[in-house]
Amino acid sequence: MSIVGTKLLPFQATAYHQGKFVDVSDADVLGKWGVFFFYPADFTFVCPTELEDLANIYGELQGLGVEVYSVSTDTHFSHKAWHDSSPAVGKINYYMLGDQNHTISNNFGILREGVGLADRGTFVTDPDGTIQLVEITPEGVGRNAAELLRKIKAAKYWRENPGQVCPAKWEEGAETLAPSFDLVGKI
């Protein structure tokens, strides 16, 4: 069963965010676009490269009304220690959620059975809390923040422009399609 089109499930967690520990819940996510960026663990190898890549576009995401929540099954204390000790992770200004009770990872179906770690997955929710985009990769394959940004722009365009869809490799400002009987078999 696909998780796309389903609603964000309830959660409460403590995050490390801009030098402070803050509480975050599903209610805080509603009303804006959200990125839940799961990664296996703090103090690892591929994870800091992805988190830094995402940190580099965070300002642009915020300009689009998107908030980012990185999530691992580590604690918020571990997130702070990693943030304070890693030059790559130290660039992060978005929320780093601790999910040591596995509620969020289980809500998204991303917890590795019997391991206690989340898979490498990205979930984008719209302002209504509906999951619109999902990407899951194996542990050894890092994600591309620029491609995530492109997909979010397409999802936002599609939501804001009923009757229009974004074709493959669509970039902001490019031509879209209006699905119709006349297009069937012509593309």
Short mmCIF file of C-alpha atoms in Angstrom, two decimals:
data_model
loop_
_atom_site.label_atom_id
_atom_site.label_comp_id
_atom_site.label_asym_id
_atom_site.label_seq_id
_atom_site.Cartn_x
_atom_site.Cartn_y
_atom_site.Cartn_z
CA MET A 1 0.00 0.00 0.00
CA SER A 2 1.34 3.43 -0.93
CA ILE A 3 1.80 6.08 1.71
CA VAL A 4 1.37 8.86 -0.89
CA GLY A 5 -1.98 10.57 -0.34
CA THR A 6 -2.23 9.52 3.32
CA LYS A 7 -2.29 11.91 6.26
CA LEU A 8 0.54 12.67 8.65
CA LEU A 9 0.04 10.64 11.83
CA PRO A 10 0.27 12.14 15.32
CA PHE A 11 3.71 12.44 16.93
CA GLN A 12 5.57 14.41 19.58
CA ALA A 13 9.34 14.70 19.68
CA THR A 14 12.15 16.85 20.99
CA ALA A 15 14.39 18.46 18.41
CA TYR A 16 17.69 20.23 18.40
CA HIS A 17 17.07 23.49 16.54
CA GLN A 18 19.33 26.52 16.29
CA GLY A 19 21.07 25.98 19.62
CA LYS A 20 18.00 24.94 21.62
CA PHE A 21 15.94 21.88 22.47
CA VAL A 22 12.35 22.39 21.31
CA ASP A 23 9.22 20.26 21.26
CA VAL A 24 7.70 19.50 17.86
CA SER A 25 4.43 17.73 17.07
CA ASP A 26 2.35 16.92 14.03
CA ALA A 27 0.26 20.02 14.78
CA ASP A 28 3.35 22.21 14.24
CA VAL A 29 3.73 20.85 10.70
CA LEU A 30 0.21 21.66 9.49
CA GLY A 31 -0.32 24.85 7.48
CA LYS A 32 2.96 24.67 5.58
CA TRP A 33 4.89 22.26 3.40
CA GLY A 34 7.11 19.88 5.36
CA VAL A 35 10.09 17.69 4.53
CA PHE A 36 10.72 14.70 6.79
CA PHE A 37 14.29 13.67 5.99
CA PHE A 38 15.06 10.32 7.64
CA TYR A 39 18.60 9.02 7.94
CA PRO A 40 20.03 5.96 9.72
CA ALA A 41 22.20 7.47 12.46
CA ASP A 42 24.29 10.36 13.76
CA PHE A 43 28.08 10.15 13.49
CA THR A 44 28.00 8.13 10.27
CA PHE A 45 29.35 8.57 6.74
CA VAL A 46 26.78 9.27 3.98
CA CYS A 47 24.37 11.02 6.37
CA PRO A 48 26.42 14.20 6.98
CA THR A 49 26.89 14.69 3.23
CA GLU A 50 23.13 14.58 2.70
CA LEU A 51 22.32 16.75 5.69
CA GLU A 52 24.85 19.37 4.57
CA ASP A 53 23.46 19.28 1.00
CA LEU A 54 19.99 19.91 2.43
CA ALA A 55 21.34 22.68 4.71
CA ASN A 56 22.73 24.43 1.62
CA ILE A 57 19.22 24.84 0.12
CA TYR A 58 17.34 25.36 3.40
CA GLY A 59 16.99 29.12 2.85
CA GLU A 60 15.44 28.55 -0.57
CA LEU A 61 13.05 25.96 0.89
CA GLN A 62 12.00 28.38 3.61
CA GLY A 63 11.37 31.01 0.93
CA LEU A 64 8.90 28.54 -0.62
CA GLY A 65 7.12 28.06 2.72
CA VAL A 66 8.74 24.67 3.39
CA GLU A 67 10.04 23.53 6.78
CA VAL A 68 12.58 20.71 7.14
CA TYR A 69 12.66 18.05 9.86
CA SER A 70 15.61 15.67 9.76
CA VAL A 71 14.85 12.51 11.72
CA SER A 72 16.90 9.64 13.09
CA THR A 73 16.34 7.29 16.00
CA ASP A 74 19.11 9.08 17.93
CA THR A 75 18.24 11.47 20.76
CA HIS A 76 18.17 15.25 20.52
CA PHE A 77 21.27 15.20 22.79
CA SER A 78 23.14 13.15 20.18
CA HIS A 79 21.98 15.59 17.47
CA LYS A 80 23.44 18.50 19.45
CA ALA A 81 26.75 16.71 20.01
CA TRP A 82 27.00 15.89 16.30
CA HIS A 83 26.01 19.44 15.31
CA ASP A 84 28.68 20.85 17.62
CA SER A 85 31.44 18.52 16.41
CA SER A 86 30.91 18.16 12.64
CA PRO A 87 31.62 21.03 10.23
CA ALA A 88 29.06 19.60 7.74
CA VAL A 89 26.29 19.02 10.30
CA GLY A 90 27.16 22.32 12.00
CA LYS A 91 25.68 24.12 8.97
CA ILE A 92 22.18 22.83 9.80
CA ASN A 93 19.56 25.40 10.81
CA TYR A 94 16.52 23.14 10.33
CA TYR A 95 14.97 20.90 13.00
CA MET A 96 16.83 17.72 13.98
CA LEU A 97 14.17 15.46 15.52
CA GLY A 98 15.06 12.73 17.98
CA ASP A 99 12.97 9.60 17.45
CA GLN A 100 14.38 7.22 20.04
CA ASN A 101 10.89 5.79 20.74
CA HIS A 102 10.47 5.11 16.97
CA THR A 103 7.03 6.75 16.75
CA ILE A 104 7.84 8.95 13.75
CA SER A 105 9.81 6.24 11.93
CA ASN A 106 6.95 3.78 12.42
CA ASN A 107 4.37 6.39 11.35
CA PHE A 108 6.16 6.70 8.01
CA GLY A 109 6.89 2.96 7.73
CA ILE A 110 10.62 3.65 7.48
CA LEU A 111 11.93 1.82 10.58
CA ARG A 112 14.12 -1.18 9.75
CA GLU A 113 12.56 -4.20 11.41
CA GLY A 114 14.75 -5.58 14.21
CA VAL A 115 17.49 -2.98 13.68
CA GLY A 116 16.13 0.14 15.39
CA LEU A 117 17.33 2.50 12.65
CA ALA A 118 15.39 4.40 10.03
CA ASP A 119 15.99 3.78 6.36
CA ARG A 120 17.20 6.66 4.21
CA GLY A 121 13.89 8.25 3.20
CA THR A 122 12.34 11.59 2.31
CA PHE A 123 8.66 12.41 2.74
CA VAL A 124 7.08 15.72 1.70
CA THR A 125 3.78 16.79 3.24
CA ASP A 126 1.51 19.54 1.95
CA PRO A 127 -0.09 22.18 4.20
CA ASP A 128 -3.02 19.82 4.90
CA GLY A 129 -0.63 17.17 6.25
CA THR A 130 -1.05 14.90 3.22
CA ILE A 131 2.05 13.03 2.07
CA GLN A 132 2.72 14.10 -1.52
CA LEU A 133 6.25 12.84 -2.27
CA VAL A 134 8.28 9.84 -1.13
CA GLU A 135 11.86 8.79 -1.88
CA ILE A 136 13.57 5.84 -0.22
CA THR A 137 17.11 4.77 -1.04
CA PRO A 138 19.38 2.05 0.31
CA GLU A 139 21.80 2.97 3.07
CA GLY A 140 24.76 3.40 0.72
CA VAL A 141 23.03 5.78 -1.71
CA GLY A 142 22.81 9.45 -0.80
CA ARG A 143 20.06 11.78 -1.94
CA ASN A 144 20.27 14.98 -3.99
CA ALA A 145 18.81 18.12 -2.38
CA ALA A 146 18.58 19.91 -5.74
CA GLU A 147 16.30 17.16 -7.08
CA LEU A 148 14.21 17.34 -3.90
CA LEU A 149 13.84 21.09 -4.43
CA ARG A 150 12.74 20.52 -8.04
CA LYS A 151 10.13 17.96 -6.94
CA ILE A 152 8.78 20.25 -4.22
CA LYS A 153 8.41 23.11 -6.71
CA ALA A 154 6.53 20.76 -9.05
CA ALA A 155 4.26 19.52 -6.24
CA LYS A 156 3.50 23.09 -5.16
CA TYR A 157 2.79 24.12 -8.77
CA TRP A 158 0.48 21.13 -9.26
CA ARG A 159 -1.41 21.94 -6.03
CA GLU A 160 -1.75 25.64 -6.91
CA ASN A 161 -2.73 25.08 -10.56
CA PRO A 162 -5.57 22.57 -10.81
CA GLY A 163 -5.79 20.97 -14.22
CA GLN A 164 -2.05 21.30 -14.88
CA VAL A 165 0.60 18.60 -14.45
CA CYS A 166 4.38 18.77 -14.57
CA PRO A 167 6.11 16.48 -17.10
CA ALA A 168 9.44 14.70 -16.61
CA LYS A 169 12.37 16.97 -15.77
CA TRP A 170 9.99 19.92 -15.29
CA GLU A 171 11.73 23.00 -13.94
CA GLU A 172 10.07 26.08 -12.51
CA GLY A 173 8.83 28.30 -15.35
CA ALA A 174 8.80 25.50 -17.91
CA GLU A 175 5.74 24.42 -19.84
CA THR A 176 3.22 22.17 -18.12
CA LEU A 177 0.53 19.90 -19.50
CA ALA A 178 -3.25 20.04 -19.25
CA PRO A 179 -4.34 16.40 -19.44
CA SER A 180 -7.09 15.92 -22.00
CA PHE A 181 -8.51 13.38 -24.40
CA ASP A 182 -6.71 15.20 -27.24
CA LEU A 183 -3.29 14.44 -25.72
CA VAL A 184 -3.81 10.68 -25.39
CA GLY A 185 -1.20 8.93 -27.53
CA LYS A 186 0.35 12.18 -28.82
CA ILE A 187 3.06 12.64 -26.21
#
